[in-house]
Amino acid sequence: MWFDLEIRQRLILTFVWLVILLHGLLTGLGIIPIIIEYHLGKRTDGHEYVPETTLRIRRKPYPEGSPLLTMFTTLKDRKCRDQIHNSTMTNWATLMPAMLPVLYVPRVEWNASRWKNRARDLGWRVRKAEKLKRKIPILNDMFRQTLRQSKTPFVGFANADILFDETIIQTLQYLIRVIDVDNWTILITGKRRNINITQSDVGSGGNLTRISFLARETDFFHGKAQDYFIISRRGLPWEEIPDFVIGRNGYDNWLLVMAQKWNAIAIDGSLTIGALHQSGVDGFQSGFTTNDNDTIGLNWDLVMGFNYHRGRTECLPYYTRYRCTDHQDITESWKKRNDIVLLQRPLYPHPDERYQGLGPKC
Ligand SMILES: *[C@@H]1O[C@H](CO)[C@@H](O)[C@H](O)[C@H]1NC(C)=O
Ligand SMILES: *[C@@H]1O[C@H](CO)[C@@H](O)[C@H](O)[C@H]1NC(C)=O
Ligand SMILES: *[C@@H]1O[C@H](CO)[C@@H](O)[C@H](O)[C@H]1NC(C)=O
Ligand SMILES: *[C@@H]1O[C@H](CO)[C@@H](O)[C@H](O)[C@H]1NC(C)=O
Ligand SMILES: *[C@@H]1O[C@H](CO)[C@@H](O)[C@H](O)[C@H]1NC(C)=O
Ligand SMILES: *[C@@H]1O[C@H](CO)[C@@H](O)[C@H](O)[C@H]1NC(C)=O
């Protein structure tokens, strides 16, 4: 024993203070939560936190309030869809400036479009979709054009009938904190929640509290269809992506499977992003979607023999969810909106149905 008692006590006290100071510093810099998550490693519920390699802390955080996402859409002008499209216009405009909305009007409809001015009045940017197939805009082209003409760290596409609440922004803000987004190809998608606008009143679409409430109360649609895609600026290998048209089946599942082949960080955002799909009296179709037999197979024809089953939302390797406290399960944490965490999917099928990792092996 080479110290007397008093000196030892002082040393211990100094050490404790140092630890407290260091903790304060690391927490302030946003480092602590990440280190804690990583060291937790394997959790008892079988879910693992993402490996260290993806947890790169951005050295230059994006300034508060600067735009995070440029979100584009396009729609087929049909009077019966006016109410739905109008709600979407207002809803997306309400998420500005964090989300910048862009409307693509097909070249052939440009002169007649009733939505150009409405969108501009609400603060949207309006652009012409030049390259069309059977008068339908091509996804690949719109993505590339949007990336060229915007500076946001994320660029996304969503169908014109999808309403979002603030959770889409909060999820991206979280991801930008834990992943070096400039250096990774990230793809985020999620399941939608269907509401029937003749039964659920979304109002103008601009009351985000209302949208958030409806999103919390509404169940998921299945994971075989995705209605929105958000990618980081690094983009995708566009030359490998065929000229898919939007609003026709097939391309969404293909993108999900290929994103993993391209080593993208492919994230299922269903459990944190509220995405409401509006349907009305004419069923679940909107935007460009139709059952038009002539064009229904346009995308299928491009990627014949593809295993669509593996392109379900719940097959993505990563997912976001709200942190569950000791007494909460996942449904409750979704309603309470705790902190967001990014997790790696466990093996399939997950025994716990609440994790939505349902169905056979991907
Ligand atoms: C959209 O809503 C606005 C405001 O309520 C209204 O003035 C406009 O006529 C609507 N547009 C369409 C195409 O329904
Ligand atoms: C749209 O209007 C321009 C001039 O205003 C005209 O040159 C062009 O042919 C029109 N396009 C269509 C598709 O009607
Ligand atoms: C980007 O990530 C790769 C690994 O995927 C790494 O080798 C490279 O140094 C990173 N570049 C920057 C600028 O962070
Ligand atoms: C927005 O919606 C919430 C929940 O439905 C409601 O309580 C609130 O009054 C609405 N706000 C406005 C301005 O309409
Ligand atoms: C929505 O509700 C209306 C009336 O309640 C009904 O006629 C319509 O079929 C419903 N639409 C869908 C897609 O369920
Ligand atoms: C599309 O094809 C289905 C079955 O092949 C047929 O029942 C339906 O009437 C067709 N629809 C149109 C609009 O031609």
Short mmCIF file of N, CA, C and O in Angstrom, two decimals, residues 45-170:
data_model
loop_
_atom_site.label_atom_id
_atom_site.label_comp_id
_atom_site.label_asym_id
_atom_site.label_seq_id
_atom_site.Cartn_x
_atom_site.Cartn_y
_atom_site.Cartn_z
N ASP A 45 -32.84 -9.64 -27.69
CA ASP A 45 -33.93 -9.98 -28.60
C ASP A 45 -33.41 -10.48 -29.95
O ASP A 45 -34.16 -10.62 -30.90
N GLY A 46 -32.11 -10.73 -30.03
CA GLY A 46 -31.56 -11.31 -31.24
C GLY A 46 -31.24 -10.28 -32.31
O GLY A 46 -30.78 -10.61 -33.39
N HIS A 47 -31.44 -9.00 -32.00
CA HIS A 47 -31.16 -7.96 -32.98
C HIS A 47 -29.79 -7.39 -32.72
O HIS A 47 -29.46 -7.07 -31.59
N GLU A 48 -29.03 -7.24 -33.77
CA GLU A 48 -27.69 -6.72 -33.59
C GLU A 48 -27.61 -5.29 -34.07
O GLU A 48 -28.25 -4.94 -35.06
N TYR A 49 -26.84 -4.49 -33.40
CA TYR A 49 -26.59 -3.16 -33.92
C TYR A 49 -25.67 -3.27 -35.11
O TYR A 49 -24.92 -4.22 -35.26
N VAL A 50 -25.74 -2.28 -35.99
CA VAL A 50 -24.96 -2.36 -37.23
C VAL A 50 -23.47 -2.38 -36.90
O VAL A 50 -23.04 -1.82 -35.91
N PRO A 51 -22.68 -3.04 -37.74
CA PRO A 51 -21.25 -3.12 -37.47
C PRO A 51 -20.60 -1.75 -37.49
O PRO A 51 -21.11 -0.82 -38.11
N GLU A 52 -19.49 -1.67 -36.84
CA GLU A 52 -18.80 -0.40 -36.65
C GLU A 52 -18.53 0.33 -37.95
O GLU A 52 -18.58 1.54 -38.00
N THR A 53 -18.26 -0.44 -39.00
CA THR A 53 -17.87 0.19 -40.26
C THR A 53 -18.92 1.16 -40.78
O THR A 53 -18.59 2.10 -41.48
N THR A 54 -20.19 0.92 -40.48
CA THR A 54 -21.19 1.83 -41.02
C THR A 54 -21.43 3.01 -40.09
O THR A 54 -22.10 3.94 -40.45
N LEU A 55 -20.91 2.92 -38.88
CA LEU A 55 -21.15 4.00 -37.94
C LEU A 55 -20.05 5.06 -38.02
O LEU A 55 -19.24 5.20 -37.14
N ARG A 56 -20.01 5.73 -39.11
CA ARG A 56 -19.01 6.79 -39.28
C ARG A 56 -19.64 8.10 -38.89
O ARG A 56 -20.69 8.46 -39.40
N ILE A 57 -19.01 8.78 -38.01
CA ILE A 57 -19.56 10.07 -37.60
C ILE A 57 -19.15 11.13 -38.61
O ILE A 57 -17.99 11.23 -38.98
N ARG A 58 -20.12 11.88 -39.06
CA ARG A 58 -19.82 12.95 -40.01
C ARG A 58 -18.95 13.98 -39.33
O ARG A 58 -19.23 14.43 -38.24
N ARG A 59 -17.91 14.38 -40.01
CA ARG A 59 -17.05 15.39 -39.38
C ARG A 59 -17.69 16.77 -39.46
O ARG A 59 -17.61 17.55 -38.56
N LYS A 60 -18.33 17.04 -40.59
CA LYS A 60 -18.99 18.34 -40.71
C LYS A 60 -20.50 18.11 -40.72
O LYS A 60 -21.08 17.79 -41.75
N PRO A 61 -21.15 18.24 -39.56
CA PRO A 61 -22.58 17.98 -39.54
C PRO A 61 -23.33 18.98 -40.41
O PRO A 61 -22.89 20.11 -40.56
N TYR A 62 -24.42 18.51 -41.01
CA TYR A 62 -25.21 19.44 -41.81
C TYR A 62 -25.86 20.44 -40.87
O TYR A 62 -26.38 20.07 -39.83
N PRO A 63 -25.81 21.73 -41.23
CA PRO A 63 -26.37 22.74 -40.34
C PRO A 63 -27.85 22.50 -40.09
O PRO A 63 -28.57 22.06 -40.99
N GLU A 64 -28.28 22.76 -38.87
CA GLU A 64 -29.70 22.65 -38.50
C GLU A 64 -30.56 23.36 -39.54
O GLU A 64 -30.22 24.47 -39.96
N GLY A 65 -31.63 22.73 -39.93
CA GLY A 65 -32.59 23.42 -40.77
C GLY A 65 -32.22 23.49 -42.25
O GLY A 65 -33.00 23.98 -43.05
N SER A 66 -31.04 23.00 -42.62
CA SER A 66 -30.72 23.04 -44.05
C SER A 66 -31.41 21.86 -44.73
O SER A 66 -31.63 20.82 -44.12
N PRO A 67 -31.78 22.02 -46.00
CA PRO A 67 -32.54 20.96 -46.68
C PRO A 67 -31.81 19.62 -46.66
O PRO A 67 -30.61 19.56 -46.91
N LEU A 68 -32.53 18.56 -46.37
CA LEU A 68 -31.95 17.23 -46.27
C LEU A 68 -32.30 16.38 -47.48
O LEU A 68 -31.56 15.49 -47.87
N LEU A 69 -33.48 16.64 -48.02
CA LEU A 69 -34.04 15.72 -49.00
C LEU A 69 -34.74 16.48 -50.11
O LEU A 69 -35.52 17.40 -49.85
N THR A 70 -34.44 16.10 -51.36
CA THR A 70 -35.24 16.59 -52.48
C THR A 70 -36.14 15.44 -52.89
O THR A 70 -35.66 14.36 -53.24
N MET A 71 -37.43 15.62 -52.79
CA MET A 71 -38.37 14.54 -53.06
C MET A 71 -39.16 14.86 -54.32
O MET A 71 -39.79 15.91 -54.40
N PHE A 72 -39.12 13.97 -55.31
CA PHE A 72 -39.87 14.26 -56.52
C PHE A 72 -41.00 13.26 -56.73
O PHE A 72 -41.00 12.16 -56.21
N THR A 73 -41.95 13.71 -57.52
CA THR A 73 -43.04 12.83 -57.91
C THR A 73 -43.53 13.26 -59.29
O THR A 73 -43.01 14.22 -59.87
N THR A 74 -44.47 12.54 -59.80
CA THR A 74 -45.10 12.88 -61.06
C THR A 74 -46.50 12.28 -60.99
O THR A 74 -46.73 11.34 -60.24
N LEU A 75 -47.44 12.85 -61.71
CA LEU A 75 -48.80 12.33 -61.59
C LEU A 75 -49.53 12.39 -62.92
O LEU A 75 -49.16 13.15 -63.81
N LYS A 76 -50.53 11.56 -63.02
CA LYS A 76 -51.38 11.59 -64.19
C LYS A 76 -52.60 12.42 -63.81
O LYS A 76 -53.24 12.16 -62.80
N ASP A 77 -52.84 13.42 -64.63
CA ASP A 77 -53.88 14.39 -64.32
C ASP A 77 -55.26 13.78 -64.57
O ASP A 77 -55.70 13.64 -65.71
N ARG A 78 -55.91 13.36 -63.49
CA ARG A 78 -57.26 12.80 -63.61
C ARG A 78 -58.12 13.47 -62.55
O ARG A 78 -57.76 13.49 -61.38
N LYS A 79 -59.26 13.96 -63.00
CA LYS A 79 -60.13 14.74 -62.09
C LYS A 79 -60.50 13.95 -60.83
O LYS A 79 -60.57 14.51 -59.74
N CYS A 80 -60.70 12.65 -60.99
CA CYS A 80 -61.13 11.85 -59.84
C CYS A 80 -60.05 11.76 -58.77
O CYS A 80 -60.32 11.35 -57.65
N ARG A 81 -58.82 12.11 -59.13
CA ARG A 81 -57.74 12.05 -58.15
C ARG A 81 -57.38 13.43 -57.60
O ARG A 81 -56.41 13.55 -56.84
N ASP A 82 -58.12 14.44 -57.97
CA ASP A 82 -57.75 15.81 -57.60
C ASP A 82 -57.57 15.99 -56.10
O ASP A 82 -56.60 16.61 -55.65
N GLN A 83 -58.50 15.47 -55.34
CA GLN A 83 -58.43 15.68 -53.89
C GLN A 83 -57.15 15.06 -53.32
O GLN A 83 -56.46 15.66 -52.49
N ILE A 84 -56.85 13.86 -53.79
CA ILE A 84 -55.65 13.15 -53.31
C ILE A 84 -54.38 13.92 -53.67
O ILE A 84 -53.52 14.17 -52.84
N HIS A 85 -54.30 14.31 -54.95
CA HIS A 85 -53.10 15.03 -55.39
C HIS A 85 -52.97 16.37 -54.69
O HIS A 85 -51.86 16.80 -54.35
N ASN A 86 -54.09 17.00 -54.45
CA ASN A 86 -54.07 18.29 -53.77
C ASN A 86 -53.54 18.15 -52.34
O ASN A 86 -52.77 18.98 -51.86
N SER A 87 -53.96 17.11 -51.66
CA SER A 87 -53.47 16.88 -50.29
C SER A 87 -51.96 16.64 -50.29
O SER A 87 -51.24 17.13 -49.43
N THR A 88 -51.50 15.85 -51.26
CA THR A 88 -50.06 15.58 -51.35
C THR A 88 -49.28 16.87 -51.59
O THR A 88 -48.25 17.10 -50.96
N MET A 89 -49.79 17.69 -52.51
CA MET A 89 -49.12 18.98 -52.81
C MET A 89 -48.94 19.78 -51.52
O MET A 89 -47.86 20.29 -51.25
N THR A 90 -50.01 19.91 -50.74
CA THR A 90 -49.96 20.71 -49.52
C THR A 90 -49.08 20.05 -48.48
O THR A 90 -48.28 20.69 -47.81
N ASN A 91 -49.25 18.72 -48.35
CA ASN A 91 -48.49 17.98 -47.34
C ASN A 91 -46.97 18.12 -47.55
O ASN A 91 -46.23 18.45 -46.63
N TRP A 92 -46.51 17.88 -48.77
CA TRP A 92 -45.07 17.96 -49.03
C TRP A 92 -44.56 19.39 -48.83
O TRP A 92 -43.47 19.60 -48.33
N ALA A 93 -45.40 20.36 -49.22
CA ALA A 93 -44.99 21.76 -49.07
C ALA A 93 -44.82 22.10 -47.59
O ALA A 93 -43.97 22.92 -47.23
N THR A 94 -45.60 21.45 -46.74
CA THR A 94 -45.51 21.72 -45.30
C THR A 94 -44.20 21.21 -44.72
O THR A 94 -43.75 21.69 -43.69
N LEU A 95 -43.58 20.24 -45.38
CA LEU A 95 -42.31 19.70 -44.88
C LEU A 95 -41.09 20.51 -45.34
O LEU A 95 -39.96 20.18 -45.02
N MET A 96 -41.34 21.57 -46.11
CA MET A 96 -40.25 22.46 -46.49
C MET A 96 -39.80 23.23 -45.24
O MET A 96 -40.63 23.49 -44.37
N PRO A 97 -38.55 23.67 -45.10
CA PRO A 97 -37.49 23.53 -46.08
C PRO A 97 -36.65 22.26 -45.92
O PRO A 97 -35.74 22.03 -46.71
N ALA A 98 -36.95 21.43 -44.90
CA ALA A 98 -36.14 20.23 -44.73
C ALA A 98 -36.28 19.32 -45.96
O ALA A 98 -35.33 18.69 -46.41
N MET A 99 -37.50 19.28 -46.51
CA MET A 99 -37.74 18.48 -47.72
C MET A 99 -38.15 19.41 -48.85
O MET A 99 -39.06 20.22 -48.68
N LEU A 100 -37.47 19.33 -49.97
CA LEU A 100 -37.80 20.19 -51.11
C LEU A 100 -38.56 19.38 -52.14
O LEU A 100 -38.01 18.43 -52.71
N PRO A 101 -39.83 19.69 -52.39
CA PRO A 101 -40.61 18.89 -53.33
C PRO A 101 -40.44 19.34 -54.79
O PRO A 101 -40.33 20.53 -55.06
N VAL A 102 -40.43 18.37 -55.67
CA VAL A 102 -40.29 18.64 -57.10
C VAL A 102 -41.37 17.86 -57.85
O VAL A 102 -41.57 16.68 -57.59
N LEU A 103 -42.05 18.54 -58.76
CA LEU A 103 -43.05 17.87 -59.59
C LEU A 103 -42.53 17.75 -61.02
O LEU A 103 -42.11 18.74 -61.61
N TYR A 104 -42.53 16.53 -61.54
CA TYR A 104 -42.18 16.32 -62.95
C TYR A 104 -43.47 16.19 -63.75
O TYR A 104 -44.32 15.34 -63.44
N VAL A 105 -43.60 17.05 -64.75
CA VAL A 105 -44.77 16.97 -65.63
C VAL A 105 -44.29 16.37 -66.95
O VAL A 105 -43.33 16.84 -67.54
N PRO A 106 -44.95 15.29 -67.41
CA PRO A 106 -44.53 14.68 -68.67
C PRO A 106 -44.57 15.72 -69.80
O PRO A 106 -45.52 16.50 -69.87
N ARG A 107 -43.55 15.71 -70.61
CA ARG A 107 -43.42 16.63 -71.74
C ARG A 107 -44.72 16.81 -72.50
O ARG A 107 -45.14 17.95 -72.75
N VAL A 108 -45.40 15.70 -72.79
CA VAL A 108 -46.59 15.77 -73.63
C VAL A 108 -47.78 16.40 -72.91
O VAL A 108 -48.78 16.75 -73.53
N GLU A 109 -47.71 16.51 -71.59
CA GLU A 109 -48.83 17.08 -70.85
C GLU A 109 -48.52 18.48 -70.34
O GLU A 109 -49.35 19.10 -69.67
N TRP A 110 -47.33 18.94 -70.66
CA TRP A 110 -46.85 20.19 -70.08
C TRP A 110 -47.84 21.34 -70.29
O TRP A 110 -48.23 22.01 -69.34
N ASN A 111 -48.25 21.56 -71.55
CA ASN A 111 -49.10 22.73 -71.82
C ASN A 111 -50.43 22.65 -71.09
O ASN A 111 -50.94 23.65 -70.62
N ALA A 112 -50.98 21.45 -70.99
CA ALA A 112 -52.33 21.33 -70.44
C ALA A 112 -52.34 21.16 -68.93
O ALA A 112 -53.40 21.27 -68.31
N SER A 113 -51.18 20.91 -68.32
CA SER A 113 -51.15 20.54 -66.90
C SER A 113 -51.78 21.60 -65.99
O SER A 113 -51.43 22.77 -66.04
N ARG A 114 -52.71 21.15 -65.17
CA ARG A 114 -53.36 22.05 -64.22
C ARG A 114 -52.55 22.18 -62.93
O ARG A 114 -52.86 22.98 -62.08
N TRP A 115 -51.53 21.31 -62.78
CA TRP A 115 -50.84 21.25 -61.50
C TRP A 115 -49.58 22.10 -61.44
O TRP A 115 -49.04 22.32 -60.36
N LYS A 116 -49.11 22.54 -62.62
CA LYS A 116 -47.87 23.33 -62.64
C LYS A 116 -47.98 24.53 -61.70
O LYS A 116 -47.15 24.74 -60.83
N ASN A 117 -49.05 25.32 -61.89
CA ASN A 117 -49.17 26.55 -61.12
C ASN A 117 -49.50 26.30 -59.66
O ASN A 117 -48.96 26.96 -58.77
N ARG A 118 -50.38 25.34 -59.43
CA ARG A 118 -50.74 25.00 -58.05
C ARG A 118 -49.47 24.62 -57.27
O ARG A 118 -49.23 25.08 -56.16
N ALA A 119 -48.65 23.76 -57.90
CA ALA A 119 -47.41 23.32 -57.25
C ALA A 119 -46.48 24.50 -57.00
O ALA A 119 -45.95 24.67 -55.90
N ARG A 120 -46.31 25.34 -58.02
CA ARG A 120 -45.41 26.49 -57.87
C ARG A 120 -45.89 27.43 -56.77
O ARG A 120 -45.10 27.92 -55.98
N ASP A 121 -47.21 27.65 -56.72
CA ASP A 121 -47.76 28.53 -55.69
C ASP A 121 -47.42 28.02 -54.29
O ASP A 121 -47.24 28.80 -53.36
N LEU A 122 -47.34 26.70 -54.16
CA LEU A 122 -47.07 26.12 -52.84
C LEU A 122 -45.56 26.04 -52.54
O LEU A 122 -45.16 25.60 -51.48
N GLY A 123 -44.74 26.41 -53.52
CA GLY A 123 -43.30 26.42 -53.29
C GLY A 123 -42.56 25.25 -53.91
O GLY A 123 -41.37 25.08 -53.70
N TRP A 124 -43.28 24.41 -54.64
CA TRP A 124 -42.62 23.29 -55.31
C TRP A 124 -41.80 23.80 -56.49
O TRP A 124 -42.08 24.85 -57.05
N ARG A 125 -40.81 22.99 -56.89
CA ARG A 125 -40.16 23.22 -58.16
C ARG A 125 -40.85 22.33 -59.19
O ARG A 125 -41.20 21.19 -58.87
N VAL A 126 -41.03 22.86 -60.38
CA VAL A 126 -41.74 22.11 -61.41
C VAL A 126 -40.80 21.90 -62.60
O VAL A 126 -40.18 22.86 -63.06
N ARG A 127 -40.67 20.67 -63.04
CA ARG A 127 -39.77 20.38 -64.15
C ARG A 127 -40.46 19.49 -65.17
O ARG A 127 -41.44 18.82 -64.87
N LYS A 128 -39.89 19.50 -66.37
CA LYS A 128 -40.47 18.73 -67.45
C LYS A 128 -39.79 17.36 -67.49
O LYS A 128 -38.57 17.29 -67.43
N ALA A 129 -40.57 16.30 -67.54
CA ALA A 129 -39.99 14.97 -67.74
C ALA A 129 -39.89 14.77 -69.24
O ALA A 129 -40.89 14.63 -69.93
N GLU A 130 -38.64 14.78 -69.74
CA GLU A 130 -38.43 14.74 -71.19
C GLU A 130 -38.55 13.32 -71.73
O GLU A 130 -39.19 13.08 -72.74
N LYS A 131 -37.92 12.38 -71.02
CA LYS A 131 -37.86 11.03 -71.57
C LYS A 131 -39.06 10.23 -71.05
O LYS A 131 -39.23 10.06 -69.85
N LEU A 132 -39.88 9.77 -71.98
CA LEU A 132 -41.09 9.03 -71.59
C LEU A 132 -41.13 7.70 -72.33
O LEU A 132 -40.50 7.53 -73.37
N LYS A 133 -41.88 6.78 -71.76
CA LYS A 133 -42.17 5.53 -72.46
C LYS A 133 -43.67 5.34 -72.37
O LYS A 133 -44.20 5.30 -71.27
N ARG A 134 -44.33 5.26 -73.48
CA ARG A 134 -45.80 5.22 -73.49
C ARG A 134 -46.39 6.37 -72.66
O ARG A 134 -47.29 6.17 -71.86
N LYS A 135 -45.80 7.52 -72.80
CA LYS A 135 -46.23 8.76 -72.12
C LYS A 135 -45.99 8.74 -70.61
O LYS A 135 -46.43 9.63 -69.89
N ILE A 136 -45.31 7.70 -70.11
CA ILE A 136 -45.05 7.62 -68.66
C ILE A 136 -43.59 7.97 -68.40
O ILE A 136 -42.69 7.47 -69.09
N PRO A 137 -43.31 8.82 -67.40
CA PRO A 137 -41.92 9.19 -67.11
C PRO A 137 -41.09 8.01 -66.62
O PRO A 137 -41.62 7.06 -66.03
N ILE A 138 -39.79 8.10 -66.87
CA ILE A 138 -38.86 7.04 -66.52
C ILE A 138 -38.13 7.39 -65.23
O ILE A 138 -37.57 8.48 -65.09
N LEU A 139 -38.15 6.47 -64.30
CA LEU A 139 -37.64 6.73 -62.94
C LEU A 139 -36.17 7.16 -62.92
O LEU A 139 -35.80 8.18 -62.33
N ASN A 140 -35.39 6.33 -63.57
CA ASN A 140 -33.96 6.53 -63.68
C ASN A 140 -33.60 7.96 -64.10
O ASN A 140 -32.76 8.62 -63.49
N ASP A 141 -34.28 8.42 -65.13
CA ASP A 141 -34.02 9.76 -65.68
C ASP A 141 -34.36 10.87 -64.69
O ASP A 141 -33.62 11.83 -64.55
N MET A 142 -35.49 10.71 -64.02
CA MET A 142 -35.90 11.73 -63.07
C MET A 142 -34.93 11.76 -61.89
O MET A 142 -34.59 12.83 -61.40
N PHE A 143 -34.47 10.59 -61.46
CA PHE A 143 -33.49 10.55 -60.37
C PHE A 143 -32.22 11.28 -60.76
O PHE A 143 -31.70 12.11 -60.03
N ARG A 144 -31.74 10.97 -61.96
CA ARG A 144 -30.47 11.58 -62.38
C ARG A 144 -30.59 13.08 -62.53
O ARG A 144 -29.71 13.84 -62.12
N GLN A 145 -31.72 13.51 -63.11
CA GLN A 145 -31.92 14.95 -63.28
C GLN A 145 -32.02 15.64 -61.91
O GLN A 145 -31.44 16.72 -61.71
N THR A 146 -32.73 15.02 -60.99
CA THR A 146 -32.89 15.63 -59.67
C THR A 146 -31.54 15.73 -58.96
O THR A 146 -31.24 16.75 -58.33
N LEU A 147 -30.73 14.69 -59.07
CA LEU A 147 -29.40 14.72 -58.45
C LEU A 147 -28.56 15.86 -59.03
O LEU A 147 -27.83 16.53 -58.30
N ARG A 148 -28.67 16.05 -60.35
CA ARG A 148 -27.91 17.13 -60.99
C ARG A 148 -28.36 18.49 -60.49
O ARG A 148 -27.56 19.40 -60.30
N GLN A 149 -29.68 18.64 -60.28
CA GLN A 149 -30.22 19.96 -60.02
C GLN A 149 -30.48 20.26 -58.55
O GLN A 149 -31.09 21.27 -58.23
N SER A 150 -30.04 19.39 -57.65
CA SER A 150 -30.23 19.68 -56.24
C SER A 150 -28.93 19.40 -55.48
O SER A 150 -28.05 18.71 -55.99
N LYS A 151 -28.84 19.94 -54.30
CA LYS A 151 -27.60 19.77 -53.52
C LYS A 151 -27.83 18.99 -52.24
O LYS A 151 -26.92 18.79 -51.46
N THR A 152 -29.06 18.57 -51.98
CA THR A 152 -29.37 17.92 -50.70
C THR A 152 -28.64 16.57 -50.58
O THR A 152 -28.40 15.91 -51.59
N PRO A 153 -28.31 16.16 -49.35
CA PRO A 153 -27.61 14.88 -49.17
C PRO A 153 -28.46 13.66 -49.58
O PRO A 153 -27.92 12.62 -49.90
N PHE A 154 -29.79 13.81 -49.57
CA PHE A 154 -30.66 12.72 -50.00
C PHE A 154 -31.58 13.18 -51.13
O PHE A 154 -32.00 14.35 -51.14
N VAL A 155 -31.88 12.25 -52.04
CA VAL A 155 -32.84 12.53 -53.11
C VAL A 155 -33.82 11.36 -53.13
O VAL A 155 -33.41 10.21 -52.97
N GLY A 156 -35.10 11.67 -53.29
CA GLY A 156 -36.06 10.58 -53.23
C GLY A 156 -37.19 10.72 -54.23
O GLY A 156 -37.44 11.79 -54.78
N PHE A 157 -37.86 9.59 -54.46
CA PHE A 157 -39.07 9.57 -55.26
C PHE A 157 -40.19 8.97 -54.41
O PHE A 157 -39.96 8.02 -53.66
N ALA A 158 -41.37 9.55 -54.50
CA ALA A 158 -42.53 8.92 -53.87
C ALA A 158 -43.71 9.07 -54.80
O ALA A 158 -43.79 10.02 -55.58
N ASN A 159 -44.63 8.12 -54.74
CA ASN A 159 -45.84 8.23 -55.54
C ASN A 159 -46.64 9.44 -55.08
O ASN A 159 -46.54 9.86 -53.92
N ALA A 160 -47.46 9.96 -55.98
CA ALA A 160 -48.15 11.23 -55.73
C ALA A 160 -49.32 11.12 -54.77
O ALA A 160 -50.03 12.08 -54.54
N ASP A 161 -49.50 9.94 -54.18
CA ASP A 161 -50.61 9.79 -53.24
C ASP A 161 -50.11 9.51 -51.83
O ASP A 161 -50.87 9.09 -50.97
N ILE A 162 -48.82 9.73 -51.59
CA ILE A 162 -48.23 9.41 -50.29
C ILE A 162 -48.08 10.67 -49.44
O ILE A 162 -47.49 11.66 -49.89
N LEU A 163 -48.61 10.62 -48.24
CA LEU A 163 -48.47 11.72 -47.29
C LEU A 163 -47.44 11.34 -46.23
O LEU A 163 -47.42 10.20 -45.77
N PHE A 164 -46.59 12.28 -45.88
CA PHE A 164 -45.58 12.02 -44.85
C PHE A 164 -45.81 12.93 -43.66
O PHE A 164 -46.45 13.97 -43.77
N ASP A 165 -45.24 12.52 -42.53
CA ASP A 165 -45.19 13.44 -41.40
C ASP A 165 -43.71 13.72 -41.11
O ASP A 165 -42.84 13.33 -41.89
N GLU A 166 -43.43 14.36 -39.98
CA GLU A 166 -42.06 14.79 -39.72
C GLU A 166 -41.08 13.63 -39.51
O GLU A 166 -39.87 13.83 -39.54
N THR A 167 -41.62 12.42 -39.30
CA THR A 167 -40.72 11.31 -39.02
C THR A 167 -39.79 11.00 -40.19
O THR A 167 -38.70 10.46 -39.97
N ILE A 168 -40.16 11.37 -41.39
CA ILE A 168 -39.26 11.12 -42.52
C ILE A 168 -38.00 11.97 -42.36
O ILE A 168 -36.88 11.50 -42.58
N ILE A 169 -38.19 13.20 -41.93
CA ILE A 169 -37.05 14.10 -41.72
C ILE A 169 -36.23 13.64 -40.51
O ILE A 169 -35.00 13.57 -40.57
N GLN A 170 -36.92 13.25 -39.44
CA GLN A 170 -36.21 12.81 -38.23
C GLN A 170 -35.37 11.57 -38.51
O GLN A 170 -34.25 11.45 -38.03
#
